[in-house]
Protein backbone atom coordinates (compact mmCIF):
# COMPACT_ATOMS: atom_id res chain seq x y z
CA MET A 1 -0.12 0.01 0.02
CA LYS A 2 1.43 3.27 -1.13
CA ARG A 3 1.37 6.12 1.54
CA VAL A 4 -0.25 9.51 0.88
CA ARG A 5 2.52 11.85 -0.13
CA LYS A 6 0.77 14.43 -2.38
CA ALA A 7 -1.93 16.82 -1.93
CA VAL A 8 -4.08 18.69 -4.32
CA PHE A 9 -5.46 22.25 -3.82
CA PRO A 10 -8.06 23.51 -6.28
CA VAL A 11 -7.38 27.38 -6.23
CA ALA A 12 -8.73 28.55 -9.69
CA GLY A 13 -12.01 29.93 -8.56
CA LEU A 14 -12.87 33.62 -9.11
CA GLY A 15 -14.16 34.46 -5.73
CA THR A 16 -17.09 36.43 -6.82
CA ARG A 17 -18.72 36.44 -3.49
CA PHE A 18 -15.93 38.63 -2.24
CA LEU A 19 -15.88 41.22 -4.85
CA PRO A 20 -14.45 43.94 -4.97
CA ALA A 21 -11.72 42.48 -2.48
CA THR A 22 -10.96 39.65 -4.99
CA LYS A 23 -10.86 41.88 -8.11
CA ALA A 24 -7.03 41.83 -7.89
CA ILE A 25 -6.27 39.50 -4.91
CA PRO A 26 -7.12 35.74 -5.04
CA LYS A 27 -9.81 34.70 -2.45
CA GLU A 28 -7.23 32.20 -1.11
CA MET A 29 -4.99 34.94 -0.23
CA LEU A 30 -7.40 36.83 1.92
CA THR A 31 -6.03 36.71 5.53
CA VAL A 32 -7.60 35.04 8.61
CA VAL A 33 -5.91 37.01 11.36
CA ASP A 34 -2.28 37.03 10.00
CA ARG A 35 -2.08 34.11 7.56
CA PRO A 36 -3.74 33.67 4.08
CA VAL A 37 -6.48 31.12 3.95
CA ILE A 38 -4.38 28.90 1.64
CA GLN A 39 -1.69 28.84 4.19
CA TYR A 40 -3.92 27.22 6.92
CA VAL A 41 -4.83 24.41 4.37
CA VAL A 42 -1.19 23.81 3.33
CA ASP A 43 -0.14 23.76 6.94
CA GLU A 44 -2.91 21.11 7.58
CA ALA A 45 -1.58 18.85 4.78
CA ARG A 46 2.10 19.33 5.97
CA ASP A 47 0.97 18.25 9.53
CA ALA A 48 -0.39 15.15 8.06
CA GLY A 49 3.01 14.19 6.47
CA ILE A 50 2.23 15.56 2.98
CA GLU A 51 5.52 16.14 1.00
CA HIS A 52 4.31 17.50 -2.32
CA PHE A 53 1.80 20.29 -2.63
CA ILE A 54 0.04 20.59 -6.02
CA PHE A 55 -1.98 23.65 -6.87
CA VAL A 56 -4.47 23.86 -9.72
CA THR A 57 -4.61 27.66 -10.46
CA GLY A 58 -6.00 29.92 -13.03
CA ARG A 59 -5.29 33.38 -14.46
CA ASN A 60 -4.38 36.09 -11.94
CA LYS A 61 -3.34 33.62 -9.27
CA ALA A 62 0.47 34.06 -9.52
CA VAL A 63 0.53 35.70 -6.18
CA ILE A 64 -0.15 32.20 -4.69
CA GLU A 65 3.04 30.86 -6.23
CA ASP A 66 4.89 33.88 -5.02
CA HIS A 67 3.67 33.36 -1.56
CA PHE A 68 5.20 30.00 -1.30
CA ASP A 69 8.41 30.93 -2.86
CA VAL A 70 11.55 32.41 -1.18
CA GLN A 71 11.51 36.23 -0.93
CA PHE A 72 15.23 37.06 -0.76
CA GLU A 73 14.79 40.88 -0.18
CA LEU A 74 12.36 40.35 2.69
CA TYR A 75 14.39 37.65 4.27
CA ASP A 76 17.50 39.70 4.05
CA THR A 77 15.85 42.73 5.46
CA LEU A 78 14.50 40.88 8.53
CA ALA A 79 18.00 39.35 9.15
CA GLN A 80 19.56 42.81 9.02
CA ARG A 81 17.16 44.35 11.31
CA GLY A 82 17.49 41.59 13.91
CA LYS A 83 13.89 40.29 13.50
CA ASP A 84 14.89 36.63 13.99
CA ASP A 85 11.60 35.36 15.35
CA GLN A 86 9.63 36.62 12.32
CA LEU A 87 12.23 35.33 9.87
CA ALA A 88 12.30 31.90 11.60
CA ARG A 89 8.49 31.83 11.44
CA LEU A 90 8.58 32.49 7.65
CA GLN A 91 11.22 29.87 7.05
CA ARG A 92 9.30 27.20 8.97
CA LEU A 93 6.23 27.85 6.61
CA GLN A 94 8.40 27.71 3.52
CA PRO A 95 8.09 24.52 1.47
CA ALA A 96 11.34 23.00 0.45
CA PRO A 97 12.63 23.25 -3.05
CA GLY A 98 10.66 21.02 -5.45
CA GLN A 99 7.84 20.46 -2.99
CA THR A 100 5.27 22.73 -4.85
CA SER A 101 3.92 22.27 -8.28
CA PHE A 102 1.43 24.44 -10.18
CA THR A 103 -0.81 23.68 -13.10
CA ARG A 104 -3.45 25.68 -14.92
CA GLN A 105 -7.12 24.54 -15.10
CA GLN A 106 -7.69 27.00 -17.93
CA VAL A 107 -11.51 26.63 -18.18
CA PRO A 108 -13.88 26.73 -15.30
CA MET A 109 -15.55 23.21 -15.51
CA GLY A 110 -15.96 22.31 -11.88
CA LEU A 111 -14.17 20.48 -8.97
CA GLY A 112 -14.01 17.23 -10.85
CA HIS A 113 -12.19 18.83 -13.76
CA ALA A 114 -9.86 20.73 -11.52
CA VAL A 115 -8.84 17.41 -9.82
CA TRP A 116 -8.40 15.89 -13.23
CA CYS A 117 -5.98 18.55 -14.24
CA ALA A 118 -3.55 17.35 -11.44
CA ARG A 119 -3.36 13.79 -12.81
CA GLU A 120 0.17 13.99 -14.44
CA LEU A 121 1.51 15.63 -11.12
CA VAL A 122 -0.16 13.02 -8.87
CA GLY A 123 0.74 9.95 -11.02
CA ASP A 124 -0.19 6.55 -9.98
CA GLU A 125 -0.55 6.94 -6.18
CA PRO A 126 -3.12 7.98 -3.59
CA PHE A 127 -3.56 11.51 -2.99
CA ALA A 128 -5.15 14.02 -0.48
CA LEU A 129 -7.49 16.68 -1.77
CA LEU A 130 -8.15 19.70 0.22
CA LEU A 131 -10.71 22.40 -0.64
CA PRO A 132 -8.92 25.73 0.22
CA ASP A 133 -12.22 27.45 1.12
CA MET A 134 -12.67 25.21 4.19
CA ILE A 135 -10.28 25.66 7.08
CA MET A 136 -10.28 23.61 10.12
CA GLN A 137 -9.64 24.35 13.88
CA SER A 138 -8.85 21.46 16.16
CA GLU A 139 -5.93 20.20 18.38
CA LYS A 140 -5.22 17.46 15.89
CA SER A 141 -5.60 18.17 12.21
CA CYS A 142 -8.39 16.61 10.17
CA MET A 143 -6.02 15.44 7.45
CA LYS A 144 -3.66 13.82 9.84
CA ASP A 145 -6.44 11.70 11.31
CA MET A 146 -7.56 10.86 7.77
CA VAL A 147 -4.09 9.68 6.82
CA GLU A 148 -4.04 7.36 9.76
CA LEU A 149 -7.47 6.00 8.75
CA TYR A 150 -6.24 5.34 5.36
CA ALA A 151 -3.12 3.50 6.71
CA GLU A 152 -5.61 1.03 8.36
CA THR A 153 -8.05 0.62 5.46
CA GLY A 154 -6.07 1.30 2.29
CA ASN A 155 -9.17 2.85 0.69
CA ASN A 156 -10.75 6.03 -0.23
CA ILE A 157 -11.58 8.37 2.75
CA ILE A 158 -13.96 11.28 2.99
CA ALA A 159 -14.17 13.46 5.99
CA VAL A 160 -17.73 14.39 7.17
CA GLN A 161 -19.42 16.48 9.97
CA GLU A 162 -22.83 16.79 11.40
CA CYS A 163 -25.19 19.33 10.08
CA ASP A 164 -28.80 20.38 11.14
CA PRO A 165 -30.90 17.70 9.35
CA ALA A 166 -33.16 20.47 8.06
CA GLU A 167 -29.95 21.83 6.20
CA ALA A 168 -28.81 18.50 4.70
CA HIS A 169 -30.27 19.44 1.25
CA LYS A 170 -27.47 22.10 0.99
CA TYR A 171 -24.60 19.60 1.11
CA GLY A 172 -23.15 16.40 -0.22
CA ILE A 173 -24.37 13.76 2.36
CA VAL A 174 -23.08 10.26 3.01
CA GLY A 175 -24.86 7.20 4.39
CA ARG A 176 -23.26 5.61 7.32
CA GLY A 177 -22.64 1.92 7.59
CA GLU A 178 -20.74 -0.22 10.06
CA ASP A 179 -17.89 1.15 12.10
CA THR A 180 -14.33 0.21 11.42
CA HIS A 181 -11.13 1.24 13.09
CA HIS A 182 -11.81 4.85 13.88
CA GLY A 183 -14.08 5.55 11.04
CA PHE A 184 -17.10 3.88 9.21
CA ARG A 185 -18.01 2.42 5.92
CA ILE A 186 -19.77 4.72 3.58
CA THR A 187 -22.92 3.24 2.02
CA GLU A 188 -24.04 5.92 -0.30
CA MET A 189 -23.27 9.47 -1.37
CA VAL A 190 -25.97 12.09 -2.42
CA GLU A 191 -25.24 15.55 -3.69
CA LYS A 192 -27.72 17.96 -2.23
CA PRO A 193 -30.62 15.62 -1.56
CA LYS A 194 -34.18 16.84 -1.64
CA PRO A 195 -35.48 17.76 1.63
CA GLY A 196 -36.44 14.85 3.89
CA THR A 197 -34.57 12.28 1.72
CA ALA A 198 -30.96 12.54 3.08
CA PRO A 199 -29.49 9.19 4.32
CA SER A 200 -27.97 11.00 7.33
CA ASN A 201 -26.90 14.52 8.52
CA LEU A 202 -23.13 13.74 7.86
CA PHE A 203 -22.02 16.26 5.15
CA ILE A 204 -18.67 16.11 3.18
CA ASN A 205 -16.50 18.97 4.66
CA GLY A 206 -13.93 19.45 1.96
CA ARG A 207 -11.28 16.82 2.73
CA TYR A 208 -10.64 13.64 0.73
CA ILE A 209 -8.07 10.87 0.22
CA LEU A 210 -8.65 9.34 -3.16
CA GLN A 211 -7.07 6.58 -5.20
CA PRO A 212 -5.68 7.38 -8.72
CA GLU A 213 -8.33 5.45 -10.41
CA ILE A 214 -10.34 8.56 -10.03
CA PHE A 215 -8.46 10.18 -12.89
CA GLY A 216 -9.64 7.51 -15.39
CA ILE A 217 -13.27 8.12 -14.45
CA LEU A 218 -12.88 11.87 -14.63
CA GLU A 219 -11.36 11.65 -18.07
CA SER A 220 -14.68 10.74 -19.59
CA GLN A 221 -17.02 12.00 -16.88
CA GLU A 222 -20.09 13.72 -18.37
CA ARG A 223 -21.06 17.18 -17.16
CA GLY A 224 -23.49 17.17 -14.13
CA ALA A 225 -25.08 19.85 -11.98
CA GLY A 226 -24.33 23.40 -13.02
CA ASN A 227 -22.97 21.99 -16.45
CA GLU A 228 -19.70 21.16 -14.60
CA ILE A 229 -17.78 17.92 -14.14
CA GLN A 230 -18.77 16.92 -10.58
CA LEU A 231 -16.29 15.15 -8.34
CA THR A 232 -19.14 13.39 -6.46
CA ASP A 233 -20.40 11.85 -9.75
CA ALA A 234 -17.11 10.35 -10.32
CA MET A 235 -16.71 9.18 -6.77
CA LEU A 236 -20.13 7.35 -7.19
CA LYS A 237 -18.64 5.47 -10.12
CA LEU A 238 -15.46 4.69 -8.26
CA GLU A 239 -17.46 3.26 -5.30
CA ARG A 240 -18.77 0.44 -7.44
CA GLN A 241 -15.02 -0.70 -7.62
CA GLN A 242 -13.48 0.30 -4.30
CA SER A 243 -14.68 1.02 -0.77
CA PHE A 244 -15.14 4.46 0.68
CA TYR A 245 -14.72 5.13 4.38
CA GLY A 246 -15.92 8.23 6.37
CA TYR A 247 -13.85 9.96 9.02
CA HIS A 248 -16.20 11.80 11.43
CA TYR A 249 -14.33 14.96 12.12
CA LYS A 250 -15.26 16.62 15.55
CA GLY A 251 -13.48 20.04 15.40
CA ARG A 252 -14.62 23.33 13.82
CA THR A 253 -14.87 23.93 9.98
CA PHE A 254 -15.16 27.40 8.56
CA ASP A 255 -16.49 28.04 5.12
CA CYS A 256 -14.06 30.86 3.98
CA GLY A 257 -15.80 30.83 0.59
CA SER A 258 -18.66 32.91 2.09
CA PRO A 259 -18.25 36.32 3.77
CA GLU A 260 -20.08 35.08 6.85
CA GLY A 261 -17.80 32.03 7.28
CA PHE A 262 -14.75 34.18 6.63
CA VAL A 263 -15.61 36.68 9.31
CA GLU A 264 -16.32 33.75 11.70
CA ALA A 265 -12.98 32.11 11.02
CA ASN A 266 -11.26 35.44 11.84
CA VAL A 267 -13.03 35.81 15.06
CA ALA A 268 -12.46 32.19 16.09
CA PHE A 269 -8.82 32.06 15.22
CA ALA A 270 -8.19 35.25 17.00
CA LEU A 271 -9.91 34.06 20.18
CA TRP A 272 -7.94 30.71 19.82
CA ARG A 273 -4.57 32.72 20.20
CA ASN A 274 -3.14 33.24 23.68
CA ASP A 275 -1.86 36.63 22.69
CA MET A 276 -5.24 37.99 21.36
CA ASN A 277 -7.88 36.24 23.28
CA ALA A 278 -8.52 38.65 26.17
CA SER A 279 -8.35 41.89 24.01
CA MET A 280 -10.52 40.39 21.28
CA ALA A 281 -13.05 39.08 23.68
CA GLY A 282 -13.42 42.50 25.10
CA VAL A 283 -13.76 44.05 21.71
CA ILE A 284 -16.37 41.66 20.57
CA ARG A 285 -18.45 42.25 23.80
CA THR A 286 -18.31 46.03 23.28
CA LEU A 287 -19.40 45.69 19.59
CA LEU A 288 -22.28 43.46 20.45
CA ASP A 289 -23.45 46.17 22.86
CA GLU A 290 -22.75 49.10 20.80
CA VAL A 291 -22.96 48.47 17.09
CA GLN A 292 -26.47 48.27 15.45
CA PRO A 293 -27.22 46.93 11.86
CA ALA A 294 -27.01 49.57 9.27
CA GLU A 295 -30.92 49.60 8.55
CA ARG A 296 -31.45 50.40 12.31
CA ARG A 297 -29.00 53.32 12.00
CA GLY A 298 -30.78 54.61 8.89
CA ALA A 299 -27.53 54.18 7.00
CA ALA A 300 -26.95 52.62 3.54
CA PHE A 301 -23.81 51.32 2.03
């Protein structure tokens, strides 16, 4: 059984829900406290033992590549000014030479197509897939636990979390079978089931470990919902040949693809830090007492 060494990050989206902020800045480079969103996701993969980081990008995304490159002028300036702590932190986050690869999706044809674009870089081995809009907060990373479950099962792994059953129609939902190791066997997958028909309230939260056979399926996958090539459709076909297991993640997940989730992530990660918790908690309490919605103030944006 080959171990999981590579991770794919689909970062070609336009980020239209964040306009005008994303007119010139990729949504993955918007910061949660003091790190870009994409940095959190890459750090999660690195913590799980991933050695090769593959980014599926699009036009106007070159700043992501620059972020993970060495910046000699900055490093030299920090060293000359004696800012050793800041320099050491940047160097810890820096991937080693040859650990990052970038490929272009070129056309917006959905998540399944983005994954397929990474086929030559992944090759014939299992890989992790991390959706960069979703960032996690827990003592032990979601992907690290998933890699451990993969080592026990040798099959495809999908991370899931509980949602309000009334909201299940908004997500990809899995059916839960018998428990195995520290996961469970997935019996079915349904993308946005009709209200009242979901097999459970366990939704797919943006973390996967997939076998390379998924690429052969995506090669000829027909377009599905939204006239895009859907990853879920390909996984349903792969499920006929290989087992899928679910990892029930118990930490927090923030959907930074929406403005509300992005703001929530900033608040949560600020409160999680020892150096910011007390001051931010006080600021939040004050704002809750003093700030009123715009319509109540008679203001308009």
